[in-house]
PDB file of C-alpha atoms in Angstrom:
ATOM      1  CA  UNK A  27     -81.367 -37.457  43.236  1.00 43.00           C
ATOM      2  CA  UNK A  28     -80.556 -37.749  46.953  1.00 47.00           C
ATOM      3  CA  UNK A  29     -80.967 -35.197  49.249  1.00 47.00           C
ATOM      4  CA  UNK A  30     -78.689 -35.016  52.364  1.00 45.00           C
ATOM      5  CA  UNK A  31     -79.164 -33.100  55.678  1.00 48.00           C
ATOM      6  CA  UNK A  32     -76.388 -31.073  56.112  1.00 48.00           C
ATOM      7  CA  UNK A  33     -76.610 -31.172  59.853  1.00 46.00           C
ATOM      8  CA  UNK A  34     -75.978 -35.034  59.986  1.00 46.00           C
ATOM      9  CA  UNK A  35     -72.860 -35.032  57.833  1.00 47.00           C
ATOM     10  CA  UNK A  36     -70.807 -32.670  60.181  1.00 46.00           C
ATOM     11  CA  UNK A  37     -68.245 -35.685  60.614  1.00 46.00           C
ATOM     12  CA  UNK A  38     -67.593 -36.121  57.261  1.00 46.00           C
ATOM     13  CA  UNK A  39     -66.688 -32.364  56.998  1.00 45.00           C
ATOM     14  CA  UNK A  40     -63.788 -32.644  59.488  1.00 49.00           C
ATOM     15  CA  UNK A  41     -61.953 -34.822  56.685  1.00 51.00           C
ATOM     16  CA  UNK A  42     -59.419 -32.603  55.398  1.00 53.00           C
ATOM     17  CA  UNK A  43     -59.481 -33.915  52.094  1.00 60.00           C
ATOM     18  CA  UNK A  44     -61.617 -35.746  49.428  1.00 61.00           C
ATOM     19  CA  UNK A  45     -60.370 -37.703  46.379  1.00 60.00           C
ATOM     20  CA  UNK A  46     -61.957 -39.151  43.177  1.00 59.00           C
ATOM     21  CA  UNK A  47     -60.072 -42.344  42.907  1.00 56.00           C
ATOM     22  CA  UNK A  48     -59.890 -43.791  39.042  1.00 56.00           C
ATOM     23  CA  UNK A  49     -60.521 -47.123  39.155  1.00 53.00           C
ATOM     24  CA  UNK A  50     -58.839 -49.590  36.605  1.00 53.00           C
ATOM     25  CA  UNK A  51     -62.466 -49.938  35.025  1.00 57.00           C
ATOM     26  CA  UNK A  52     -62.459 -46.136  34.810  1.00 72.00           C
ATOM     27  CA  UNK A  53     -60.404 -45.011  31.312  1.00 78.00           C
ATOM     28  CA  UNK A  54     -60.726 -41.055  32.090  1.00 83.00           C
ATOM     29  CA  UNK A  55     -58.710 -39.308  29.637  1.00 85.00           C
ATOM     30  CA  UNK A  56     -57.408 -35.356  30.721  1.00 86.00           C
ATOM     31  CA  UNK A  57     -60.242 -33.664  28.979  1.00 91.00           C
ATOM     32  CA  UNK A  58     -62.947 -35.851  30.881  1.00 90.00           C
ATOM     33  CA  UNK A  59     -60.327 -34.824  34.256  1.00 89.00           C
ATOM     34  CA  UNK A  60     -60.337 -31.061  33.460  1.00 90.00           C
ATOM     35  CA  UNK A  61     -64.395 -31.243  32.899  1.00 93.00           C
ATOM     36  CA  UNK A  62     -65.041 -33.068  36.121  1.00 92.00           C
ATOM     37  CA  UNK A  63     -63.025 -29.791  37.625  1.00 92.00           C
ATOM     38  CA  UNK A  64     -64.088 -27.179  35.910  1.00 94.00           C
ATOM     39  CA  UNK A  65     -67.700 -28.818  36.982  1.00 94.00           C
ATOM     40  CA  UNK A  66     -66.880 -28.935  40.553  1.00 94.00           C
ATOM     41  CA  UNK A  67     -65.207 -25.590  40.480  1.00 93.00           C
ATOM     42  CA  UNK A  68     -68.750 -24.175  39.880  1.00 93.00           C
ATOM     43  CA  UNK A  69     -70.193 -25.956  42.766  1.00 92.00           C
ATOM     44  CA  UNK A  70     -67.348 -26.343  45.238  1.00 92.00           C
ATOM     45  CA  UNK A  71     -66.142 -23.036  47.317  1.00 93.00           C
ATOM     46  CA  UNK A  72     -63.342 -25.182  49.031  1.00 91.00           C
ATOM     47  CA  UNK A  73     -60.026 -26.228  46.570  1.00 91.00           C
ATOM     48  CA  UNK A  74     -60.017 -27.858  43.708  1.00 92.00           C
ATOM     49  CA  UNK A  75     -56.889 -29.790  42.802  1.00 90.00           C
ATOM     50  CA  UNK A  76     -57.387 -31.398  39.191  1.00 90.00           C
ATOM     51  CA  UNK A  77     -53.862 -30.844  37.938  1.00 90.00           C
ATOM     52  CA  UNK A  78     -51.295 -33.221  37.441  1.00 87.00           C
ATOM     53  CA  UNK A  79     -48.806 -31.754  39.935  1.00 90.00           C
ATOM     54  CA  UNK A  80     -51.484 -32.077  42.951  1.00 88.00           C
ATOM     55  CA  UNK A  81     -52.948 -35.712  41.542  1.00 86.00           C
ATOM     56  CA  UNK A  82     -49.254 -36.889  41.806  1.00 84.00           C
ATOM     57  CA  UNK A  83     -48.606 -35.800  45.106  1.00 85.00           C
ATOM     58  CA  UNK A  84     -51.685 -37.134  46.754  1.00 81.00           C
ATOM     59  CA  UNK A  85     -51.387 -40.686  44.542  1.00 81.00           C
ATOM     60  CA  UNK A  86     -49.131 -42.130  47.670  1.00 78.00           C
ATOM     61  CA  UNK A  87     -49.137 -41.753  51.635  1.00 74.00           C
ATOM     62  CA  UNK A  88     -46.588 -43.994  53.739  1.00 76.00           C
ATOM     63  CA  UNK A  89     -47.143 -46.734  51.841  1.00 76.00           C
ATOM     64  CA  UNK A  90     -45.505 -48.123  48.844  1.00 78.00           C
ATOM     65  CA  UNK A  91     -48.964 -47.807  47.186  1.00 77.00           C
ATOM     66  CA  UNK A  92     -49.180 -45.427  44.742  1.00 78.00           C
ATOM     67  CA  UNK A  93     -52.859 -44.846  42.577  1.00 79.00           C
ATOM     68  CA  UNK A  94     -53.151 -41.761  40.471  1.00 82.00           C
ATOM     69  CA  UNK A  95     -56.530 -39.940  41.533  1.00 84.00           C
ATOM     70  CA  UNK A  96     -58.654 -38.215  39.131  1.00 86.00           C
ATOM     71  CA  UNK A  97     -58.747 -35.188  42.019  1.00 88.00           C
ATOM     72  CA  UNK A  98     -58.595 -33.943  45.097  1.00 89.00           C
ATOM     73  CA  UNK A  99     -61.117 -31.445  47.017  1.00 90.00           C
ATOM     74  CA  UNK A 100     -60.504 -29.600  50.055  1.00 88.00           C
ATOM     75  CA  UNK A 101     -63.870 -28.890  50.861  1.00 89.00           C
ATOM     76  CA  UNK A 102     -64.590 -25.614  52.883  1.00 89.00           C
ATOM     77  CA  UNK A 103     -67.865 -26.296  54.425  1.00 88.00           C
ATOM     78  CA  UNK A 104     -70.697 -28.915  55.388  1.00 88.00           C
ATOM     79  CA  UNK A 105     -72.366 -27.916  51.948  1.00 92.00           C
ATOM     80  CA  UNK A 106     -69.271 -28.513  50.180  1.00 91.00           C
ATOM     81  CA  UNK A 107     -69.220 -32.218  51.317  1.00 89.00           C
ATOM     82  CA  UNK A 108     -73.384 -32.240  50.551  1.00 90.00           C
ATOM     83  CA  UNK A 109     -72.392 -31.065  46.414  1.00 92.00           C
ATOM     84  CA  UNK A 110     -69.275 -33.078  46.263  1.00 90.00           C
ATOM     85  CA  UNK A 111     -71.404 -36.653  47.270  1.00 90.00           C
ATOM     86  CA  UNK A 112     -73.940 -35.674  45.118  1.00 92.00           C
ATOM     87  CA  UNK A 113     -72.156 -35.113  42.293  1.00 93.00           C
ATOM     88  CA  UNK A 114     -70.145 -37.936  42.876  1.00 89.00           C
ATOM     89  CA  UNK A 115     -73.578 -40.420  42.745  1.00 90.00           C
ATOM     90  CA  UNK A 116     -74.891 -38.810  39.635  1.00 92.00           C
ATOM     91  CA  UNK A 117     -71.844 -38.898  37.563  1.00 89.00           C
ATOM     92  CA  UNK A 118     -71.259 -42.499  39.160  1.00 86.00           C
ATOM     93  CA  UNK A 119     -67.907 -41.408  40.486  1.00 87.00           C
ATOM     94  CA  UNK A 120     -65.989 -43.334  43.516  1.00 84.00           C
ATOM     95  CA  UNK A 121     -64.880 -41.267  46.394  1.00 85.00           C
ATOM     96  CA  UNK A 122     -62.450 -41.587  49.192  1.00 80.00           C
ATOM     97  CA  UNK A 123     -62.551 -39.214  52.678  1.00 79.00           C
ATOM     98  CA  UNK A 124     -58.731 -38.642  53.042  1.00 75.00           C
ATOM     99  CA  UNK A 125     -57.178 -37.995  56.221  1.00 70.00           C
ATOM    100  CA  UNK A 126     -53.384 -36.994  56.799  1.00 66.00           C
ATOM    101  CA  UNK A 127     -52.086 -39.646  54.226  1.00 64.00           C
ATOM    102  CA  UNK A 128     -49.713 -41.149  56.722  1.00 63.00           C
ATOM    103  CA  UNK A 129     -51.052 -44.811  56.558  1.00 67.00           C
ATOM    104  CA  UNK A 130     -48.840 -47.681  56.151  1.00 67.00           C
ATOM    105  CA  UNK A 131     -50.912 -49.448  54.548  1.00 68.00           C
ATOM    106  CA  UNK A 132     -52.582 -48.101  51.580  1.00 61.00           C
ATOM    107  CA  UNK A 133     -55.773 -47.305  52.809  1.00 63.00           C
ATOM    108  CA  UNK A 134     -55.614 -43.528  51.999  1.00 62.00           C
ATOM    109  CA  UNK A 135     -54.795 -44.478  48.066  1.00 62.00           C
ATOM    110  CA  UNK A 136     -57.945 -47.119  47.981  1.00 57.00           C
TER     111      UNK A 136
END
């Protein structure tokens, strides 16, 4: 396992909002969704958004892209973003740093 340095990820923590983007590789089905939460709920003090309701609204930004993420996290502090990368590498999990979703582009959906 890696070990970060909290003080060198301080930029990464001013990203409002991570999400767990399911690839088309990845065939995740809602009980592997809710466990991924209920994991990160244990190790996350920011928000966790696992439910459908929040994965819908942060599938899209200005774009006419639209991918369904496994989650989102709103993490609350530099150690949040530490425990949310390394969980992401051991469970093999993609993750995208999310800013205010207003891209035209599709670059906030992946």
């Amino acid at each position: 396992m890696r070990v970060f340095d909290v003080t060198k990820v301080r930029s990464i923590a001013r990203c409002p909002k991570f999400q767990y983007i399911q690839n088309k590789g990845m065939n995740l089905n809602q009980n592997q969704i809710n466990k991924i939460g209920k994991d990160l709920q244990s190790k996350i003090k920011g928000t966790i958004l696992f439910d459908d309701f929040s994965r819908g609204r942060y599938s899209t930004d200005a774009s006419i892209y639209q991918i369904k993420p496994i989650g989102v996290v709103l993490p609350k502090d530099n150690y949040d973003v530490v425990s949310l990368v390394e969980y992401s590498q051991k469970h093999d999990l993609p993750l995208l740093a999310r800013g205010g979703g207003s891209s035209q582009c599709g670059q906030t959906v992946g």
